[in-house]
mmCIF file of C-alpha atoms in Angstrom:
data_model
loop_
_atom_site.group_PDB
_atom_site.id
_atom_site.type_symbol
_atom_site.label_atom_id
_atom_site.label_comp_id
_atom_site.label_asym_id
_atom_site.label_seq_id
_atom_site.Cartn_x
_atom_site.Cartn_y
_atom_site.Cartn_z
ATOM 1 C CA MET A 1352 -22.165 -29.176 50.336
ATOM 2 C CA GLU A 1353 -25.906 -28.647 50.215
ATOM 3 C CA GLN A 1354 -27.093 -25.118 49.818
ATOM 4 C CA PRO A 1355 -29.695 -24.051 52.389
ATOM 5 C CA GLU A 1356 -33.105 -23.527 50.923
ATOM 6 C CA PRO A 1357 -34.056 -19.871 50.671
ATOM 7 C CA LYS A 1358 -36.628 -18.763 53.182
ATOM 8 C CA ARG A 1359 -40.074 -18.294 51.754
ATOM 9 C CA ARG A 1360 -41.252 -14.729 52.196
ATOM 10 C CA VAL A 1361 -44.759 -14.112 53.414
ATOM 11 C CA SER A 1362 -46.751 -12.373 50.688
ATOM 12 C CA LEU A 1363 -48.280 -8.953 51.274
ATOM 13 C CA ALA A 1364 -51.770 -10.372 50.771
ATOM 14 C CA THR A 1365 -51.126 -12.900 53.552
ATOM 15 C CA LYS A 1366 -49.845 -10.159 55.852
ATOM 16 C CA ILE A 1367 -52.954 -8.057 55.186
ATOM 17 C CA LEU A 1368 -55.174 -11.064 55.884
ATOM 18 C CA ILE A 1369 -53.302 -11.714 59.136
ATOM 19 C CA GLY A 1370 -53.735 -8.056 60.120
ATOM 20 C CA LEU A 1371 -57.451 -8.282 59.364
ATOM 21 C CA VAL A 1372 -57.945 -11.443 61.438
ATOM 22 C CA LEU A 1373 -55.819 -10.235 64.352
ATOM 23 C CA GLY A 1374 -57.532 -6.827 64.359
ATOM 24 C CA ALA A 1375 -60.973 -8.436 64.479
ATOM 25 C CA ALA A 1376 -59.930 -10.917 67.176
ATOM 26 C CA ALA A 1377 -58.232 -8.298 69.355
ATOM 27 C CA GLY A 1378 -61.103 -5.830 68.992
ATOM 28 C CA LEU A 1379 -63.741 -8.412 69.856
ATOM 29 C CA ALA A 1380 -61.686 -9.684 72.799
ATOM 30 C CA CYS A 1381 -61.329 -6.149 74.202
ATOM 31 C CA ASN A 1382 -65.052 -5.546 73.753
ATOM 32 C CA LEU A 1383 -65.824 -8.745 75.666
ATOM 33 C CA LEU A 1384 -63.436 -7.740 78.451
ATOM 34 C CA PHE A 1385 -64.720 -4.148 78.603
ATOM 35 C CA PRO A 1386 -68.314 -4.254 77.304
ATOM 36 C CA ALA A 1387 -70.538 -1.225 76.994
ATOM 37 C CA PRO A 1388 -72.769 -0.852 80.067
ATOM 38 C CA ALA A 1389 -76.488 -1.388 79.707
ATOM 39 C CA PRO A 1390 -78.135 1.829 78.480
ATOM 40 C CA ASP A 1391 -80.534 1.857 81.453
ATOM 41 C CA ALA A 1392 -78.711 -0.131 84.133
ATOM 42 C CA LEU A 1393 -80.292 1.803 87.019
ATOM 43 C CA GLY A 1394 -83.733 1.406 85.467
ATOM 44 C CA ASP A 1395 -83.164 -2.341 85.271
ATOM 45 C CA MET A 1396 -82.215 -2.342 88.959
ATOM 46 C CA VAL A 1397 -85.430 -0.466 89.836
ATOM 47 C CA ARG A 1398 -87.584 -2.815 87.796
ATOM 48 C CA GLY A 1399 -85.870 -5.756 89.441
ATOM 49 C CA GLY A 1400 -86.558 -4.376 92.927
ATOM 50 C CA PHE A 1401 -82.854 -4.043 93.733
ATOM 51 C CA ILE A 1402 -83.060 -0.282 94.389
ATOM 52 C CA THR A 1403 -85.875 2.242 94.721
ATOM 53 C CA ARG A 1404 -86.716 5.017 92.279
ATOM 54 C CA GLY A 1405 -85.453 7.631 94.726
ATOM 55 C CA GLN A 1406 -82.150 5.804 95.104
ATOM 56 C CA ALA A 1407 -81.901 5.493 91.321
ATOM 57 C CA ASP A 1408 -82.369 9.250 90.818
ATOM 58 C CA ALA A 1409 -79.676 10.054 93.378
ATOM 59 C CA LEU A 1410 -77.323 7.443 91.941
ATOM 60 C CA ALA A 1411 -77.917 8.745 88.396
ATOM 61 C CA ALA A 1412 -76.781 12.186 89.542
ATOM 62 C CA VAL A 1413 -73.637 10.635 91.053
ATOM 63 C CA ILE A 1414 -72.858 8.584 87.939
ATOM 64 C CA SER A 1415 -73.270 11.552 85.617
ATOM 65 C CA ALA A 1416 -71.140 13.856 87.784
ATOM 66 C CA ALA A 1417 -67.818 14.836 86.301
ATOM 67 C CA ALA A 1418 -64.597 13.993 88.134
ATOM 68 C CA PRO A 1419 -62.623 15.511 89.799
ATOM 69 C CA ILE A 1420 -65.544 17.708 90.961
ATOM 70 C CA VAL A 1421 -67.292 14.629 92.290
ATOM 71 C CA ASP A 1422 -65.686 11.195 92.462
ATOM 72 C CA PRO A 1423 -68.580 8.738 91.928
ATOM 73 C CA LEU A 1424 -66.932 5.974 93.944
ATOM 74 C CA VAL A 1425 -66.270 8.309 96.876
ATOM 75 C CA ALA A 1426 -69.872 9.528 96.691
ATOM 76 C CA LEU A 1427 -71.079 5.918 96.811
ATOM 77 C CA GLY A 1428 -69.028 5.365 99.969
ATOM 78 C CA ASP A 1429 -70.652 8.414 101.566
ATOM 79 C CA MET A 1430 -74.099 7.038 100.676
ATOM 80 C CA VAL A 1431 -73.235 3.737 102.349
ATOM 81 C CA ARG A 1432 -72.011 5.461 105.513
ATOM 82 C CA THR A 1433 -75.182 7.555 105.757
ATOM 83 C CA GLY A 1434 -77.343 4.471 105.245
ATOM 84 C CA PHE A 1435 -78.901 5.743 102.011
ATOM 85 C CA ILE A 1436 -77.826 2.564 100.187
ATOM 86 C CA THR A 1437 -76.358 -0.753 101.300
ATOM 87 C CA GLN A 1438 -72.848 -1.988 100.572
ATOM 88 C CA VAL A 1439 -74.248 -4.558 98.150
ATOM 89 C CA GLN A 1440 -76.091 -1.842 96.236
ATOM 90 C CA SER A 1441 -72.949 0.304 96.231
ATOM 91 C CA ASP A 1442 -70.876 -2.554 94.834
ATOM 92 C CA ALA A 1443 -73.373 -3.151 92.031
ATOM 93 C CA VAL A 1444 -73.501 0.514 91.027
ATOM 94 C CA GLY A 1445 -69.724 0.765 91.392
ATOM 95 C CA ALA A 1446 -69.367 -2.108 88.924
ATOM 96 C CA VAL A 1447 -71.554 -0.173 86.452
ATOM 97 C CA ILE A 1448 -69.380 2.933 86.869
ATOM 98 C CA SER A 1449 -66.120 0.984 86.507
ATOM 99 C CA GLY A 1450 -67.449 -0.821 83.449
ATOM 100 C CA ARG A 1451 -68.553 2.449 81.898
ATOM 101 C CA ASP A 1452 -65.135 4.037 82.484
ATOM 102 C CA ALA A 1453 -63.275 0.977 81.148
ATOM 103 C CA HIS A 1454 -65.418 0.911 78.000
ATOM 104 C CA ALA A 1455 -64.919 4.657 77.550
ATOM 105 C CA ARG A 1456 -61.141 4.135 77.629
ATOM 106 C CA LEU A 1457 -61.482 1.341 75.053
ATOM 107 C CA VAL A 1458 -63.516 3.628 72.777
ATOM 108 C CA TRP A 1459 -60.874 6.343 73.239
ATOM 109 C CA ILE A 1460 -58.136 3.934 72.167
ATOM 110 C CA ALA A 1461 -60.216 2.817 69.175
ATOM 111 C CA ASP A 1462 -61.019 6.387 68.071
ATOM 112 C CA ARG A 1463 -57.784 8.143 68.984
ATOM 113 C CA VAL A 1464 -55.141 5.487 68.383
ATOM 114 C CA MET A 1465 -56.257 2.589 66.216
ATOM 115 C CA ASN A 1466 -58.556 4.386 63.782
ATOM 116 C CA PRO A 1467 -55.984 7.164 63.072
ATOM 117 C CA ILE A 1468 -53.415 4.473 62.241
ATOM 118 C CA GLY A 1469 -55.823 3.054 59.680
ATOM 119 C CA GLN A 1470 -56.698 6.519 58.384
ATOM 120 C CA VAL A 1471 -53.029 7.319 57.763
ATOM 121 C CA PHE A 1472 -52.807 4.195 55.602
ATOM 122 C CA LEU A 1473 -55.973 5.139 53.693
ATOM 123 C CA ARG A 1474 -54.836 8.711 53.184
ATOM 124 C CA MET A 1475 -51.536 7.549 51.740
ATOM 125 C CA LEU A 1476 -53.534 5.558 49.190
ATOM 126 C CA PHE A 1477 -55.888 8.465 48.465
ATOM 127 C CA MET A 1478 -52.894 10.785 48.110
ATOM 128 C CA VAL A 1479 -51.669 9.088 44.928
ATOM 129 C CA VAL A 1480 -55.078 8.404 43.332
ATOM 130 C CA VAL A 1481 -55.260 11.532 41.178
ATOM 131 C CA PRO A 1482 -51.658 11.677 39.902
ATOM 132 C CA LEU A 1483 -51.541 7.920 39.363
ATOM 133 C CA VAL A 1484 -54.835 7.797 37.447
ATOM 134 C CA PHE A 1485 -53.951 10.857 35.387
ATOM 135 C CA SER A 1486 -50.444 9.724 34.431
ATOM 136 C CA SER A 1487 -51.387 6.107 33.721
ATOM 137 C CA LEU A 1488 -54.432 6.955 31.583
ATOM 138 C CA ALA A 1489 -52.689 9.719 29.650
ATOM 139 C CA LEU A 1490 -49.666 7.482 28.983
ATOM 140 C CA GLY A 1491 -51.868 4.556 28.035
ATOM 141 C CA VAL A 1492 -53.853 6.542 25.488
ATOM 142 C CA ALA A 1493 -50.740 8.224 24.081
ATOM 143 C CA THR A 1494 -48.998 4.844 23.769
ATOM 144 C CA VAL A 1495 -51.842 3.245 21.790
ATOM 145 C CA GLY A 1496 -51.385 5.866 19.113
ATOM 146 C CA ASP A 1497 -54.351 4.947 16.893
ATOM 147 C CA LEU A 1498 -57.511 6.895 17.698
ATOM 148 C CA ARG A 1499 -59.718 4.166 16.245
ATOM 149 C CA SER A 1500 -58.121 1.615 18.549
ATOM 150 C CA ILE A 1501 -58.661 3.990 21.473
ATOM 151 C CA GLY A 1502 -62.319 4.323 20.501
ATOM 152 C CA ARG A 1503 -62.807 0.558 20.342
ATOM 153 C CA ILE A 1504 -61.102 0.021 23.703
ATOM 154 C CA GLY A 1505 -63.078 2.873 25.287
ATOM 155 C CA GLY A 1506 -66.373 1.573 23.913
ATOM 156 C CA ARG A 1507 -65.752 -1.943 25.161
ATOM 157 C CA THR A 1508 -64.655 -0.644 28.562
ATOM 158 C CA PHE A 1509 -67.758 1.535 28.886
ATOM 159 C CA LEU A 1510 -70.002 -1.354 27.851
ATOM 160 C CA TRP A 1511 -68.343 -3.654 30.373
ATOM 161 C CA PHE A 1512 -68.811 -1.191 33.226
ATOM 162 C CA VAL A 1513 -72.481 -0.668 32.329
ATOM 163 C CA VAL A 1514 -73.192 -4.409 32.094
ATOM 164 C CA SER A 1515 -71.252 -5.380 35.237
ATOM 165 C CA THR A 1516 -72.808 -2.533 37.237
ATOM 166 C CA ALA A 1517 -76.270 -3.608 36.066
ATOM 167 C CA PHE A 1518 -75.581 -7.179 37.193
ATOM 168 C CA ALA A 1519 -74.357 -5.928 40.599
ATOM 169 C CA ALA A 1520 -77.461 -3.737 41.026
ATOM 170 C CA VAL A 1521 -79.815 -6.579 40.125
ATOM 171 C CA ILE A 1522 -78.065 -8.972 42.521
ATOM 172 C CA GLY A 1523 -78.164 -6.454 45.361
ATOM 173 C CA LEU A 1524 -81.816 -5.483 44.860
ATOM 174 C CA THR A 1525 -82.897 -9.110 44.512
ATOM 175 C CA LEU A 1526 -81.170 -10.249 47.706
ATOM 176 C CA VAL A 1527 -82.328 -7.275 49.779
ATOM 177 C CA ASN A 1528 -85.958 -7.590 48.693
ATOM 178 C CA TRP A 1529 -85.907 -11.361 49.080
ATOM 179 C CA PHE A 1530 -84.270 -11.664 52.506
ATOM 180 C CA GLN A 1531 -85.038 -8.166 53.904
ATOM 181 C CA PRO A 1532 -82.162 -8.310 56.435
ATOM 182 C CA GLY A 1533 -83.154 -5.076 58.212
ATOM 183 C CA VAL A 1534 -86.731 -6.119 59.037
ATOM 184 C CA GLY A 1535 -87.335 -6.786 62.722
ATOM 185 C CA MET A 1536 -84.089 -5.189 63.906
ATOM 186 C CA ASP A 1537 -83.902 -4.669 67.659
ATOM 187 C CA PRO A 1538 -84.656 -0.996 68.510
ATOM 188 C CA ASP A 1539 -81.635 -0.737 70.828
ATOM 189 C CA LEU A 1540 -79.400 -2.075 68.048
ATOM 190 C CA ALA A 1541 -80.864 0.398 65.569
ATOM 191 C CA LEU A 1542 -80.241 3.250 68.027
ATOM 192 C CA LYS A 1543 -76.641 2.196 68.627
ATOM 193 C CA LEU A 1544 -75.933 1.896 64.901
ATOM 194 C CA ARG A 1545 -77.539 5.278 64.295
ATOM 195 C CA GLU A 1546 -75.285 6.869 66.907
ATOM 196 C CA GLN A 1547 -72.240 5.055 65.542
ATOM 197 C CA PHE A 1548 -72.666 6.071 61.913
ATOM 198 C CA GLN A 1549 -74.795 9.221 62.041
ATOM 199 C CA ASP A 1550 -71.925 11.440 60.846
ATOM 200 C CA GLN A 1551 -71.233 9.238 57.829
ATOM 201 C CA ALA A 1552 -74.943 9.002 57.043
ATOM 202 C CA ALA A 1553 -75.343 12.784 57.243
ATOM 203 C CA THR A 1554 -72.440 13.239 54.846
ATOM 204 C CA ARG A 1555 -73.924 10.788 52.336
ATOM 205 C CA ILE A 1556 -77.340 12.477 52.599
ATOM 206 C CA ASP A 1557 -75.819 15.916 52.026
ATOM 207 C CA GLN A 1558 -73.918 14.629 49.010
ATOM 208 C CA ALA A 1559 -77.069 13.083 47.569
ATOM 209 C CA ALA A 1560 -79.053 16.255 48.218
ATOM 210 C CA ALA A 1561 -76.387 18.325 46.471
ATOM 211 C CA GLY A 1562 -76.727 16.193 43.327
ATOM 212 C CA THR A 1563 -79.362 16.617 40.641
ATOM 213 C CA GLY A 1564 -79.964 12.960 39.877
ATOM 214 C CA PHE A 1565 -79.185 11.114 36.666
ATOM 215 C CA THR A 1566 -79.949 13.773 34.048
ATOM 216 C CA ILE A 1567 -78.239 15.348 31.068
ATOM 217 C CA ASP A 1568 -76.199 17.356 33.591
ATOM 218 C CA THR A 1569 -74.605 14.086 34.677
ATOM 219 C CA PHE A 1570 -72.917 13.835 31.287
ATOM 220 C CA VAL A 1571 -72.193 17.564 31.084
ATOM 221 C CA ASN A 1572 -70.419 17.480 34.441
ATOM 222 C CA ILE A 1573 -67.995 14.852 33.135
ATOM 223 C CA VAL A 1574 -66.234 17.742 31.389
ATOM 224 C CA PRO A 1575 -64.602 19.700 34.242
ATOM 225 C CA LYS A 1576 -64.685 23.490 34.383
ATOM 226 C CA ASN A 1577 -61.665 23.423 36.687
ATOM 227 C CA VAL A 1578 -59.605 20.237 36.620
ATOM 228 C CA VAL A 1579 -57.695 21.259 39.761
ATOM 229 C CA ARG A 1580 -60.939 21.520 41.714
ATOM 230 C CA SER A 1581 -62.124 18.215 40.266
ATOM 231 C CA ALA A 1582 -58.905 16.582 41.445
ATOM 232 C CA GLY A 1583 -59.756 17.528 45.030
ATOM 233 C CA ASP A 1584 -63.413 16.421 44.918
ATOM 234 C CA ASP A 1585 -64.230 12.709 45.051
ATOM 235 C CA ARG A 1586 -67.572 13.368 43.350
ATOM 236 C CA GLU A 1587 -65.815 14.790 40.283
ATOM 237 C CA ALA A 1588 -63.336 11.983 39.675
ATOM 238 C CA LEU A 1589 -64.738 11.497 36.170
ATOM 239 C CA GLY A 1590 -63.538 15.002 35.359
ATOM 240 C CA VAL A 1591 -59.937 13.971 36.042
ATOM 241 C CA ILE A 1592 -60.365 10.847 33.916
ATOM 242 C CA PHE A 1593 -61.838 12.882 31.047
ATOM 243 C CA PHE A 1594 -58.974 15.378 31.223
ATOM 244 C CA ALA A 1595 -56.410 12.553 31.218
ATOM 245 C CA LEU A 1596 -58.057 11.018 28.138
ATOM 246 C CA MET A 1597 -58.017 14.386 26.354
ATOM 247 C CA VAL A 1598 -54.336 14.854 27.186
ATOM 248 C CA GLY A 1599 -53.530 11.387 25.841
ATOM 249 C CA ILE A 1600 -55.512 11.969 22.647
ATOM 250 C CA ALA A 1601 -53.823 15.343 22.133
ATOM 251 C CA CYS A 1602 -50.401 13.733 22.561
ATOM 252 C CA THR A 1603 -51.361 11.126 19.954
ATOM 253 C CA GLN A 1604 -52.416 13.820 17.481
ATOM 254 C CA LEU A 1605 -49.288 15.923 18.001
ATOM 255 C CA GLY A 1606 -46.922 12.993 17.486
ATOM 256 C CA ARG A 1607 -44.332 11.547 19.807
ATOM 257 C CA ALA A 1608 -41.520 13.812 18.569
ATOM 258 C CA LYS A 1609 -43.259 16.952 19.853
ATOM 259 C CA VAL A 1610 -44.377 15.542 23.212
ATOM 260 C CA ALA A 1611 -41.497 13.205 24.035
ATOM 261 C CA THR A 1612 -40.344 15.331 26.969
ATOM 262 C CA PHE A 1613 -43.893 15.622 28.326
ATOM 263 C CA LEU A 1614 -44.409 11.857 28.067
ATOM 264 C CA ASP A 1615 -41.132 11.316 29.925
ATOM 265 C CA VAL A 1616 -42.460 13.565 32.695
ATOM 266 C CA LEU A 1617 -45.691 11.564 32.826
ATOM 267 C CA GLN A 1618 -43.710 8.330 32.947
ATOM 268 C CA GLY A 1619 -41.625 9.699 35.795
ATOM 269 C CA LEU A 1620 -44.761 10.827 37.644
ATOM 270 C CA TYR A 1621 -46.293 7.380 37.199
ATOM 271 C CA GLU A 1622 -43.196 5.606 38.527
ATOM 272 C CA VAL A 1623 -42.981 7.982 41.503
ATOM 273 C CA CYS A 1624 -46.638 7.321 42.366
ATOM 274 C CA VAL A 1625 -46.089 3.570 42.130
ATOM 275 C CA LYS A 1626 -43.116 3.898 44.480
ATOM 276 C CA ILE A 1627 -45.163 5.885 46.993
ATOM 277 C CA LEU A 1628 -47.912 3.288 46.643
ATOM 278 C CA GLY A 1629 -45.337 0.654 47.588
ATOM 279 C CA TYR A 1630 -44.539 2.594 50.762
ATOM 280 C CA ALA A 1631 -48.250 2.794 51.582
ATOM 281 C CA MET A 1632 -48.814 -0.914 51.029
ATOM 282 C CA ARG A 1633 -46.055 -1.716 53.490
ATOM 283 C CA LEU A 1634 -48.312 -0.100 56.085
ATOM 284 C CA ALA A 1635 -51.322 -2.097 54.887
ATOM 285 C CA PRO A 1636 -51.185 -4.884 57.528
ATOM 286 C CA ILE A 1637 -50.908 -2.337 60.367
ATOM 287 C CA GLY A 1638 -53.475 -0.002 58.814
ATOM 288 C CA VAL A 1639 -55.975 -2.807 58.280
ATOM 289 C CA PHE A 1640 -55.385 -4.000 61.849
ATOM 290 C CA GLY A 1641 -56.189 -0.520 63.164
ATOM 291 C CA LEU A 1642 -59.341 -0.092 61.071
ATOM 292 C CA ILE A 1643 -60.763 -3.514 61.929
ATOM 293 C CA PHE A 1644 -59.819 -3.224 65.621
ATOM 294 C CA ALA A 1645 -61.569 0.151 65.943
ATOM 295 C CA THR A 1646 -64.762 -1.160 64.362
ATOM 296 C CA SER A 1647 -64.940 -4.520 66.157
ATOM 297 C CA ALA A 1648 -63.954 -3.060 69.552
ATOM 298 C CA LYS A 1649 -66.808 -0.548 69.454
ATOM 299 C CA LEU A 1650 -69.464 -2.799 67.937
ATOM 300 C CA GLY A 1651 -68.635 -6.020 69.773
ATOM 301 C CA LEU A 1652 -69.581 -9.622 69.099
ATOM 302 C CA PRO A 1653 -73.224 -9.408 70.295
ATOM 303 C CA LEU A 1654 -73.881 -6.504 67.945
ATOM 304 C CA LEU A 1655 -72.138 -8.249 65.061
ATOM 305 C CA GLN A 1656 -74.165 -11.386 65.743
ATOM 306 C CA MET A 1657 -77.392 -9.395 65.566
ATOM 307 C CA LEU A 1658 -76.146 -7.973 62.261
ATOM 308 C CA GLY A 1659 -75.345 -11.481 61.062
ATOM 309 C CA GLY A 1660 -78.290 -11.600 58.645
ATOM 310 C CA PHE A 1661 -77.261 -8.396 56.925
ATOM 311 C CA VAL A 1662 -73.606 -9.481 56.805
ATOM 312 C CA LEU A 1663 -74.505 -12.850 55.271
ATOM 313 C CA VAL A 1664 -76.719 -11.241 52.624
ATOM 314 C CA ALA A 1665 -74.064 -8.662 51.736
ATOM 315 C CA LEU A 1666 -71.261 -11.229 51.602
ATOM 316 C CA GLY A 1667 -73.430 -13.630 49.627
ATOM 317 C CA GLY A 1668 -74.130 -10.963 47.030
ATOM 318 C CA LEU A 1669 -70.467 -9.975 46.801
ATOM 319 C CA LEU A 1670 -69.288 -13.564 46.445
ATOM 320 C CA PHE A 1671 -71.939 -14.351 43.836
ATOM 321 C CA HIS A 1672 -70.956 -11.305 41.802
ATOM 322 C CA LEU A 1673 -67.257 -12.105 42.178
ATOM 323 C CA PHE A 1674 -67.242 -15.816 41.387
ATOM 324 C CA VAL A 1675 -70.246 -16.153 39.104
ATOM 325 C CA VAL A 1676 -70.476 -12.881 37.174
ATOM 326 C CA LEU A 1677 -66.830 -11.817 37.097
ATOM 327 C CA GLY A 1678 -65.573 -15.410 37.011
ATOM 328 C CA THR A 1679 -67.746 -16.211 33.993
ATOM 329 C CA ALA A 1680 -66.639 -13.006 32.285
ATOM 330 C CA ALA A 1681 -62.976 -13.861 32.898
ATOM 331 C CA ARG A 1682 -63.424 -17.312 31.378
ATOM 332 C CA VAL A 1683 -65.607 -16.297 28.413
ATOM 333 C CA LEU A 1684 -64.241 -12.863 27.469
ATOM 334 C CA ILE A 1685 -60.567 -13.224 28.381
ATOM 335 C CA GLY A 1686 -60.071 -16.983 28.400
ATOM 336 C CA ILE A 1687 -58.276 -16.965 31.744
ATOM 337 C CA ASN A 1688 -58.848 -19.356 34.631
ATOM 338 C CA PRO A 1689 -60.936 -17.423 37.216
ATOM 339 C CA ILE A 1690 -59.183 -19.148 40.123
ATOM 340 C CA LEU A 1691 -55.818 -18.004 38.770
ATOM 341 C CA LEU A 1692 -57.139 -14.472 38.285
ATOM 342 C CA PHE A 1693 -58.572 -14.247 41.799
ATOM 343 C CA GLY A 1694 -55.400 -15.729 43.258
ATOM 344 C CA ARG A 1695 -53.308 -13.012 41.652
ATOM 345 C CA ALA A 1696 -55.751 -10.348 42.800
ATOM 346 C CA ARG A 1697 -56.087 -11.605 46.381
ATOM 347 C CA GLY A 1698 -54.176 -8.631 47.814
ATOM 348 C CA LEU A 1699 -56.509 -6.224 46.043
ATOM 349 C CA LEU A 1700 -59.591 -8.161 47.163
ATOM 350 C CA ILE A 1701 -58.462 -8.243 50.803
ATOM 351 C CA THR A 1702 -57.673 -4.507 50.699
ATOM 352 C CA ALA A 1703 -61.126 -3.775 49.285
ATOM 353 C CA PHE A 1704 -62.817 -5.948 51.915
ATOM 354 C CA SER A 1705 -60.932 -4.488 54.870
ATOM 355 C CA THR A 1706 -61.129 -0.797 53.866
ATOM 356 C CA SER A 1707 -64.630 -0.773 52.284
ATOM 357 C CA SER A 1708 -63.368 1.972 49.975
ATOM 358 C CA SER A 1709 -63.269 1.932 46.189
ATOM 359 C CA ASN A 1710 -60.855 4.880 46.237
ATOM 360 C CA ALA A 1711 -58.470 2.907 48.445
ATOM 361 C CA THR A 1712 -58.389 0.036 45.941
ATOM 362 C CA LEU A 1713 -57.993 2.238 42.865
ATOM 363 C CA PRO A 1714 -54.226 2.855 43.255
ATOM 364 C CA THR A 1715 -53.537 -0.837 43.886
ATOM 365 C CA THR A 1716 -55.668 -1.735 40.852
ATOM 366 C CA MET A 1717 -53.742 0.636 38.611
#
């Protein structure tokens, strides 16, 4: 009797990719069904001779009135009955009001339902970053045992990060200065993007203003004054890494017999973090769906099309760095087939692409 073939399970990377595609498709579809109204719809009607300036001023007051104090649609009906506007004009303005309300509900769903779902997924990843990085680095250093080996590995790692970061910076600067994707951007598009991301931009500006630039203090600040505070500050992540390295080196110097219990605790902490990470990654398809839906529903296809030049330049730079720089390094330095490497890392790459967060990818990388 023939045994039935076992069902092939869909990989997590495939599920995340499906969530990404479905989130983008659903968000764009909702934006097409409930588009944002024109920023100056009444002004367009005046310029087109459809209504007068006096009618536009009165209608603007009606549109901006807050229900239930004033129901805009009821007020339009009163204007029709008094002869202030015609039924055709009322229908046109009513369509603007209905479209505005429908788009507002879509934005509410994106901000209050879909984005929080994605944020819960991201926060579960962020939650295990510090303990996972600390336990894995401390265990790794303590396991190596030989300080000279640790020094060689650390030196090579530092050199690799410097070289790869330099390549990424050169690629990015070259593409931006060559193609200049932001030149000639439509003013309305620039205004909408500024409103969309002004909070994030303000946060980045404040963080940059709080820094002192790349000086000797940059290296001094690697050594944390308070490792607990560093653990809660994304800008001081290097402090946690430095502390973990010092703990691992100290364990190596003391000898395994004296720190066996402590290393067992670190091993247990690492395994617990990995388990929690597994729980978080189960939410990845839903979380990615929520994040992509919220973004695409608010921006919409027309806006994304106008940003097409910037998107193509950014993606081109990322793909060049991934396949050319990192692929060459994988072949030359490690001797591994780049296609095989990228295939194994596809879940990590999709997570990085969909979350746009290096912190979100750090736990999955570890």
